[in-house]
PDB file of C-alpha atoms in Angstrom:
ATOM      1  CA  UNK A   1       0.000   0.000   0.000  1.00 83.00           C
ATOM      2  CA  UNK A   2       1.068   3.562  -0.644  1.00 84.00           C
ATOM      3  CA  UNK A   3      -2.014   5.711  -0.042  1.00 90.00           C
ATOM      4  CA  UNK A   4      -5.520   5.741   1.399  1.00 90.00           C
ATOM      5  CA  UNK A   5      -6.271   2.080   0.899  1.00 93.00           C
ATOM      6  CA  UNK A   6      -9.778   2.519  -0.493  1.00 96.00           C
ATOM      7  CA  UNK A   7      -9.452  -0.570  -2.702  1.00 97.00           C
ATOM      8  CA  UNK A   8      -8.138  -2.520   0.267  1.00 97.00           C
ATOM      9  CA  UNK A   9     -11.202  -1.506   2.271  1.00 97.00           C
ATOM     10  CA  UNK A  10     -13.546  -2.468  -0.560  1.00 96.00           C
ATOM     11  CA  UNK A  11     -11.991  -5.944  -0.677  1.00 96.00           C
ATOM     12  CA  UNK A  12     -12.199  -6.447   3.093  1.00 96.00           C
ATOM     13  CA  UNK A  13     -15.767  -5.166   3.342  1.00 96.00           C
ATOM     14  CA  UNK A  14     -16.984  -7.161   0.334  1.00 93.00           C
ATOM     15  CA  UNK A  15     -15.478 -10.424   1.569  1.00 92.00           C
ATOM     16  CA  UNK A  16     -17.036  -9.918   4.992  1.00 94.00           C
ATOM     17  CA  UNK A  17     -20.418  -8.789   3.661  1.00 92.00           C
ATOM     18  CA  UNK A  18     -20.801 -11.862   1.446  1.00 89.00           C
ATOM     19  CA  UNK A  19     -19.112 -14.151   3.970  1.00 89.00           C
ATOM     20  CA  UNK A  20     -16.620 -15.392   1.410  1.00 91.00           C
ATOM     21  CA  UNK A  21     -13.969 -17.754   2.831  1.00 92.00           C
ATOM     22  CA  UNK A  22     -11.269 -15.098   2.429  1.00 93.00           C
ATOM     23  CA  UNK A  23      -9.196 -13.563   5.188  1.00 94.00           C
ATOM     24  CA  UNK A  24      -6.977 -10.540   4.577  1.00 95.00           C
ATOM     25  CA  UNK A  25      -3.913 -11.733   6.480  1.00 96.00           C
ATOM     26  CA  UNK A  26      -1.950  -8.509   6.426  1.00 96.00           C
ATOM     27  CA  UNK A  27      -1.376  -5.115   4.853  1.00 96.00           C
ATOM     28  CA  UNK A  28       2.137  -3.973   3.954  1.00 96.00           C
ATOM     29  CA  UNK A  29       2.828  -0.328   3.092  1.00 94.00           C
ATOM     30  CA  UNK A  30       5.961   1.250   1.628  1.00 94.00           C
ATOM     31  CA  UNK A  31       5.526   4.333   3.824  1.00 92.00           C
ATOM     32  CA  UNK A  32       3.369   5.592   6.656  1.00 89.00           C
ATOM     33  CA  UNK A  33      -0.019   6.210   5.081  1.00 92.00           C
ATOM     34  CA  UNK A  34      -3.746   6.196   5.687  1.00 94.00           C
ATOM     35  CA  UNK A  35      -3.998   2.593   4.503  1.00 94.00           C
ATOM     36  CA  UNK A  36      -2.278   1.197   7.595  1.00 94.00           C
ATOM     37  CA  UNK A  37      -4.578   3.254   9.827  1.00 94.00           C
ATOM     38  CA  UNK A  38      -7.616   1.889   7.985  1.00 95.00           C
ATOM     39  CA  UNK A  39      -6.256  -1.648   8.215  1.00 95.00           C
ATOM     40  CA  UNK A  40      -5.854  -1.233  11.966  1.00 95.00           C
ATOM     41  CA  UNK A  41      -9.456  -0.057  12.247  1.00 96.00           C
ATOM     42  CA  UNK A  42     -10.578  -3.170  10.380  1.00 96.00           C
ATOM     43  CA  UNK A  43      -8.579  -5.398  12.698  1.00 97.00           C
ATOM     44  CA  UNK A  44      -6.057  -6.389  10.033  1.00 96.00           C
ATOM     45  CA  UNK A  45      -2.377  -6.887  10.797  1.00 95.00           C
ATOM     46  CA  UNK A  46      -0.257  -4.206   9.122  1.00 95.00           C
ATOM     47  CA  UNK A  47       3.379  -3.269   8.665  1.00 95.00           C
ATOM     48  CA  UNK A  48       5.449  -0.487   7.075  1.00 96.00           C
ATOM     49  CA  UNK A  49       8.547  -1.335   5.026  1.00 95.00           C
ATOM     50  CA  UNK A  50       9.669   2.189   4.184  1.00 94.00           C
ATOM     51  CA  UNK A  51      11.303   2.294   0.761  1.00 93.00           C
ATOM     52  CA  UNK A  52      13.143   5.491   1.740  1.00 93.00           C
ATOM     53  CA  UNK A  53      15.078   3.581   4.409  1.00 95.00           C
ATOM     54  CA  UNK A  54      16.700   1.085   2.037  1.00 94.00           C
ATOM     55  CA  UNK A  55      18.448   0.773  -1.277  1.00 93.00           C
ATOM     56  CA  UNK A  56      16.204  -0.821  -3.951  1.00 89.00           C
ATOM     57  CA  UNK A  57      17.637  -4.340  -3.633  1.00 88.00           C
ATOM     58  CA  UNK A  58      17.417  -4.290   0.166  1.00 92.00           C
ATOM     59  CA  UNK A  59      13.888  -2.877   0.016  1.00 92.00           C
ATOM     60  CA  UNK A  60      12.741  -5.713  -2.232  1.00 89.00           C
ATOM     61  CA  UNK A  61      14.366  -8.279   0.044  1.00 89.00           C
ATOM     62  CA  UNK A  62      12.684  -6.894   3.154  1.00 92.00           C
ATOM     63  CA  UNK A  63       9.371  -6.640   1.328  1.00 91.00           C
ATOM     64  CA  UNK A  64       9.680 -10.243   0.175  1.00 89.00           C
ATOM     65  CA  UNK A  65      10.516 -11.418   3.696  1.00 90.00           C
ATOM     66  CA  UNK A  66       7.514  -9.532   5.093  1.00 93.00           C
ATOM     67  CA  UNK A  67       5.268 -11.251   2.559  1.00 91.00           C
ATOM     68  CA  UNK A  68       6.698 -14.654   3.484  1.00 88.00           C
ATOM     69  CA  UNK A  69       5.867 -13.971   7.140  1.00 91.00           C
ATOM     70  CA  UNK A  70       2.213 -13.619   6.176  1.00 91.00           C
ATOM     71  CA  UNK A  71       2.340 -16.545   3.695  1.00 91.00           C
ATOM     72  CA  UNK A  72      -0.683 -15.514   1.586  1.00 93.00           C
ATOM     73  CA  UNK A  73      -2.415 -17.451  -1.170  1.00 93.00           C
ATOM     74  CA  UNK A  74      -2.718 -14.208  -3.138  1.00 95.00           C
ATOM     75  CA  UNK A  75      -0.806 -10.920  -3.110  1.00 94.00           C
ATOM     76  CA  UNK A  76      -2.964  -7.915  -3.980  1.00 96.00           C
ATOM     77  CA  UNK A  77      -1.356  -4.645  -5.052  1.00 93.00           C
ATOM     78  CA  UNK A  78      -4.070  -2.192  -4.061  1.00 91.00           C
ATOM     79  CA  UNK A  79      -2.429   1.159  -4.672  1.00 86.00           C
ATOM     80  CA  UNK A  80       1.193   0.086  -4.215  1.00 86.00           C
ATOM     81  CA  UNK A  81       3.232   2.724  -6.038  1.00 82.00           C
ATOM     82  CA  UNK A  82       6.791   1.440  -5.540  1.00 80.00           C
ATOM     83  CA  UNK A  83       8.397   0.114  -8.730  1.00 78.00           C
ATOM     84  CA  UNK A  84       9.776  -3.390  -8.229  1.00 77.00           C
ATOM     85  CA  UNK A  85      12.373  -5.287 -10.223  1.00 75.00           C
ATOM     86  CA  UNK A  86      11.262  -7.961 -12.682  1.00 72.00           C
ATOM     87  CA  UNK A  87      12.776 -10.788 -10.598  1.00 71.00           C
ATOM     88  CA  UNK A  88      10.357  -9.920  -7.787  1.00 72.00           C
ATOM     89  CA  UNK A  89       7.429 -10.353 -10.175  1.00 65.00           C
ATOM     90  CA  UNK A  90       8.911 -13.532 -11.616  1.00 66.00           C
ATOM     91  CA  UNK A  91       9.135 -15.205  -8.223  1.00 67.00           C
ATOM     92  CA  UNK A  92       5.582 -14.254  -7.216  1.00 65.00           C
ATOM     93  CA  UNK A  93       3.812 -13.907 -10.579  1.00 57.00           C
ATOM     94  CA  UNK A  94       1.376 -16.752 -10.015  1.00 64.00           C
ATOM     95  CA  UNK A  95      -0.046 -15.192  -6.836  1.00 81.00           C
ATOM     96  CA  UNK A  96       0.150 -11.435  -7.481  1.00 88.00           C
ATOM     97  CA  UNK A  97      -2.567  -9.195  -8.960  1.00 93.00           C
ATOM     98  CA  UNK A  98      -2.817  -5.442  -9.468  1.00 94.00           C
ATOM     99  CA  UNK A  99      -5.507  -2.927 -10.332  1.00 96.00           C
ATOM    100  CA  UNK A 100      -4.816  -0.162 -12.833  1.00 96.00           C
ATOM    101  CA  UNK A 101      -7.042   2.830 -13.685  1.00 97.00           C
ATOM    102  CA  UNK A 102      -7.252   2.328 -17.447  1.00 97.00           C
ATOM    103  CA  UNK A 103      -8.438  -0.213 -19.972  1.00 96.00           C
ATOM    104  CA  UNK A 104      -5.109  -1.924 -20.480  1.00 95.00           C
ATOM    105  CA  UNK A 105      -3.163  -2.204 -22.700  1.00 95.00           C
ATOM    106  CA  UNK A 106      -4.093   1.461 -23.154  1.00 97.00           C
ATOM    107  CA  UNK A 107      -2.401   3.977 -20.850  1.00 98.00           C
ATOM    108  CA  UNK A 108      -0.052   2.013 -18.611  1.00 96.00           C
ATOM    109  CA  UNK A 109       1.732   4.118 -16.010  1.00 94.00           C
ATOM    110  CA  UNK A 110       0.601   7.380 -14.440  1.00 95.00           C
ATOM    111  CA  UNK A 111      -1.938  10.134 -15.259  1.00 98.00           C
ATOM    112  CA  UNK A 112      -4.269   7.736 -17.025  1.00 98.00           C
ATOM    113  CA  UNK A 113      -7.408   9.894 -16.820  1.00 99.00           C
ATOM    114  CA  UNK A 114      -5.662  12.964 -18.220  1.00 99.00           C
ATOM    115  CA  UNK A 115      -4.159  10.918 -21.029  1.00 99.00           C
ATOM    116  CA  UNK A 116      -7.497   9.312 -21.879  1.00 99.00           C
ATOM    117  CA  UNK A 117      -9.116  12.739 -22.188  1.00 99.00           C
ATOM    118  CA  UNK A 118      -6.254  14.147 -24.232  1.00 99.00           C
ATOM    119  CA  UNK A 119      -6.505  11.166 -26.580  1.00 99.00           C
ATOM    120  CA  UNK A 120     -10.233  11.847 -27.120  1.00 98.00           C
ATOM    121  CA  UNK A 121     -11.216   8.418 -25.804  1.00 98.00           C
ATOM    122  CA  UNK A 122     -14.937   7.786 -25.500  1.00 98.00           C
ATOM    123  CA  UNK A 123     -14.647   4.816 -23.124  1.00 96.00           C
ATOM    124  CA  UNK A 124     -12.408   4.482 -20.069  1.00 97.00           C
ATOM    125  CA  UNK A 125     -12.222   2.240 -17.022  1.00 96.00           C
ATOM    126  CA  UNK A 126     -10.062  -0.015 -14.872  1.00 96.00           C
ATOM    127  CA  UNK A 127      -8.279  -3.358 -15.246  1.00 95.00           C
ATOM    128  CA  UNK A 128      -7.257  -6.118 -12.851  1.00 95.00           C
ATOM    129  CA  UNK A 129      -4.267  -8.100 -14.083  1.00 93.00           C
ATOM    130  CA  UNK A 130      -1.487 -10.450 -13.067  1.00 90.00           C
ATOM    131  CA  UNK A 131       1.753  -8.637 -12.297  1.00 86.00           C
ATOM    132  CA  UNK A 132       4.960  -8.958 -14.266  1.00 78.00           C
ATOM    133  CA  UNK A 133       7.526  -6.611 -15.816  1.00 73.00           C
ATOM    134  CA  UNK A 134       7.276  -4.271 -17.665  1.00 77.00           C
ATOM    135  CA  UNK A 135       4.958  -2.013 -15.678  1.00 85.00           C
ATOM    136  CA  UNK A 136       1.195  -2.642 -15.870  1.00 90.00           C
ATOM    137  CA  UNK A 137       1.521  -5.711 -18.047  1.00 86.00           C
ATOM    138  CA  UNK A 138       0.460  -9.297 -17.474  1.00 88.00           C
ATOM    139  CA  UNK A 139      -2.680 -11.273 -18.344  1.00 91.00           C
ATOM    140  CA  UNK A 140      -5.857  -9.290 -17.701  1.00 92.00           C
ATOM    141  CA  UNK A 141      -8.340 -10.886 -15.315  1.00 92.00           C
ATOM    142  CA  UNK A 142     -11.216  -8.448 -15.760  1.00 91.00           C
ATOM    143  CA  UNK A 143     -12.085  -4.884 -16.731  1.00 92.00           C
ATOM    144  CA  UNK A 144     -14.835  -2.425 -15.859  1.00 92.00           C
ATOM    145  CA  UNK A 145     -15.850   0.281 -18.326  1.00 93.00           C
ATOM    146  CA  UNK A 146     -17.675   3.609 -18.418  1.00 95.00           C
ATOM    147  CA  UNK A 147     -18.492   6.208 -21.053  1.00 96.00           C
ATOM    148  CA  UNK A 148     -16.517   9.441 -20.872  1.00 98.00           C
ATOM    149  CA  UNK A 149     -18.791  12.459 -20.505  1.00 97.00           C
ATOM    150  CA  UNK A 150     -18.333  15.679 -22.447  1.00 97.00           C
ATOM    151  CA  UNK A 151     -17.837  17.639 -19.217  1.00 98.00           C
ATOM    152  CA  UNK A 152     -15.394  15.183 -17.622  1.00 98.00           C
ATOM    153  CA  UNK A 153     -12.021  16.386 -16.383  1.00 99.00           C
ATOM    154  CA  UNK A 154      -9.237  14.202 -14.926  1.00 98.00           C
ATOM    155  CA  UNK A 155     -10.599  14.628 -11.398  1.00 98.00           C
ATOM    156  CA  UNK A 156     -14.235  13.802 -12.168  1.00 98.00           C
ATOM    157  CA  UNK A 157     -13.224  10.902 -14.385  1.00 98.00           C
ATOM    158  CA  UNK A 158     -10.928   9.575 -11.668  1.00 98.00           C
ATOM    159  CA  UNK A 159     -13.743   9.602  -9.111  1.00 97.00           C
ATOM    160  CA  UNK A 160     -15.988   7.611 -11.432  1.00 96.00           C
ATOM    161  CA  UNK A 161     -13.270   5.113 -12.349  1.00 96.00           C
ATOM    162  CA  UNK A 162     -12.466   4.579  -8.660  1.00 97.00           C
ATOM    163  CA  UNK A 163     -16.051   3.427  -8.096  1.00 95.00           C
ATOM    164  CA  UNK A 164     -15.510   0.832 -10.818  1.00 94.00           C
ATOM    165  CA  UNK A 165     -12.266  -0.253  -9.151  1.00 96.00           C
ATOM    166  CA  UNK A 166     -14.137  -0.805  -5.899  1.00 95.00           C
ATOM    167  CA  UNK A 167     -16.578  -3.071  -7.748  1.00 92.00           C
ATOM    168  CA  UNK A 168     -14.283  -5.192  -9.903  1.00 93.00           C
ATOM    169  CA  UNK A 169     -11.290  -5.652  -7.594  1.00 96.00           C
ATOM    170  CA  UNK A 170     -13.162  -7.663  -4.932  1.00 94.00           C
ATOM    171  CA  UNK A 171     -14.806  -9.674  -7.724  1.00 91.00           C
ATOM    172  CA  UNK A 172     -11.433 -10.488  -9.258  1.00 93.00           C
ATOM    173  CA  UNK A 173      -9.898 -11.453  -5.914  1.00 95.00           C
ATOM    174  CA  UNK A 174     -12.845 -13.708  -5.148  1.00 92.00           C
ATOM    175  CA  UNK A 175     -12.760 -15.226  -8.621  1.00 90.00           C
ATOM    176  CA  UNK A 176      -9.066 -16.096  -8.391  1.00 93.00           C
ATOM    177  CA  UNK A 177      -9.173 -17.519  -4.861  1.00 93.00           C
ATOM    178  CA  UNK A 178     -12.361 -19.487  -5.495  1.00 91.00           C
ATOM    179  CA  UNK A 179     -11.031 -21.051  -8.675  1.00 90.00           C
ATOM    180  CA  UNK A 180     -13.783 -19.361 -10.680  1.00 87.00           C
ATOM    181  CA  UNK A 181     -11.039 -18.101 -12.994  1.00 89.00           C
ATOM    182  CA  UNK A 182      -7.786 -19.910 -13.649  1.00 89.00           C
ATOM    183  CA  UNK A 183      -4.603 -18.983 -15.484  1.00 87.00           C
ATOM    184  CA  UNK A 184      -4.295 -21.330 -18.470  1.00 87.00           C
ATOM    185  CA  UNK A 185      -1.666 -20.827 -21.170  1.00 88.00           C
ATOM    186  CA  UNK A 186      -1.017 -17.288 -19.946  1.00 85.00           C
ATOM    187  CA  UNK A 187      -4.693 -16.328 -20.144  1.00 88.00           C
ATOM    188  CA  UNK A 188      -7.340 -16.083 -17.419  1.00 88.00           C
ATOM    189  CA  UNK A 189     -10.341 -18.233 -18.281  1.00 88.00           C
ATOM    190  CA  UNK A 190     -13.604 -19.073 -16.522  1.00 85.00           C
ATOM    191  CA  UNK A 191     -13.732 -22.422 -14.729  1.00 83.00           C
ATOM    192  CA  UNK A 192     -16.830 -24.329 -13.679  1.00 75.00           C
ATOM    193  CA  UNK A 193     -15.050 -25.978 -10.763  1.00 78.00           C
ATOM    194  CA  UNK A 194     -14.854 -23.961  -7.558  1.00 77.00           C
ATOM    195  CA  UNK A 195     -12.311 -24.795  -4.887  1.00 80.00           C
ATOM    196  CA  UNK A 196     -13.739 -26.960  -2.083  1.00 75.00           C
ATOM    197  CA  UNK A 197     -14.083 -24.244   0.559  1.00 75.00           C
ATOM    198  CA  UNK A 198     -16.233 -22.154  -1.786  1.00 74.00           C
ATOM    199  CA  UNK A 199     -19.082 -24.555  -2.445  1.00 58.00           C
ATOM    200  CA  UNK A 200     -20.921 -23.301   0.637  1.00 57.00           C
ATOM    201  CA  UNK A 201     -20.181 -19.647  -0.144  1.00 55.00           C
ATOM    202  CA  UNK A 202     -22.900 -19.295  -2.793  1.00 53.00           C
ATOM    203  CA  UNK A 203     -20.324 -17.376  -4.803  1.00 53.00           C
ATOM    204  CA  UNK A 204     -22.180 -17.159  -8.111  1.00 50.00           C
ATOM    205  CA  UNK A 205     -25.251 -15.633  -6.484  1.00 48.00           C
ATOM    206  CA  UNK A 206     -23.382 -13.242  -4.209  1.00 46.00           C
ATOM    207  CA  UNK A 207     -21.812 -11.235  -7.007  1.00 46.00           C
ATOM    208  CA  UNK A 208     -22.803 -10.698 -10.612  1.00 47.00           C
ATOM    209  CA  UNK A 209     -20.015 -11.442 -13.098  1.00 46.00           C
ATOM    210  CA  UNK A 210     -22.014 -10.682 -16.241  1.00 47.00           C
ATOM    211  CA  UNK A 211     -20.368  -7.296 -16.839  1.00 50.00           C
ATOM    212  CA  UNK A 212     -16.955  -8.081 -15.408  1.00 51.00           C
ATOM    213  CA  UNK A 213     -15.235  -8.948 -18.662  1.00 53.00           C
ATOM    214  CA  UNK A 214     -13.843 -12.373 -17.780  1.00 51.00           C
ATOM    215  CA  UNK A 215     -12.668 -14.495 -20.704  1.00 42.00           C
ATOM    216  CA  UNK A 216     -14.610 -17.650 -21.416  1.00 36.00           C
TER     217      UNK A 216
END
């Protein structure tokens, strides 16, 4: 985490509201930020590995060790702004997902809403994808879309896209951990076989996937 942690909160609240068999084991931030405060309020273990305190290689090592302490089934980059080396992604690719505020492969990197407006796009949105180098690449799990309005500016568009992020990110996390989507031949595809712990979760009925953009 690097900021407010609004996507983190949406994941925690959604999992708890629908009683999905998911537990957020920990939140790791690269600096002191609002996200760790929010995690504390939600009763979630949290830790700061400040990137300013270490050289890049040492930072990645300490971050990796902190992740191993938690031992998660899935690593979720929910507003983590530190740039990591490709080896880090390579080691953890199969269990790491990120959300990005554009319809990838369009507009990787920063200032996506401004760039979408400058490019006269008519549709914009957000993408959840597996993480690998280069930045904001990797197989796309799902996308959420909206129409750009004539009076939109980067700020108003960002607010609307964030609402989409809060909808699709919990869905994607649930889909991956439940086995609803699986990575096959470097592509996320829908599976009809849920993992054992999810059969009692009524997953299909608890969230609508019809507009989520999963591959089939």
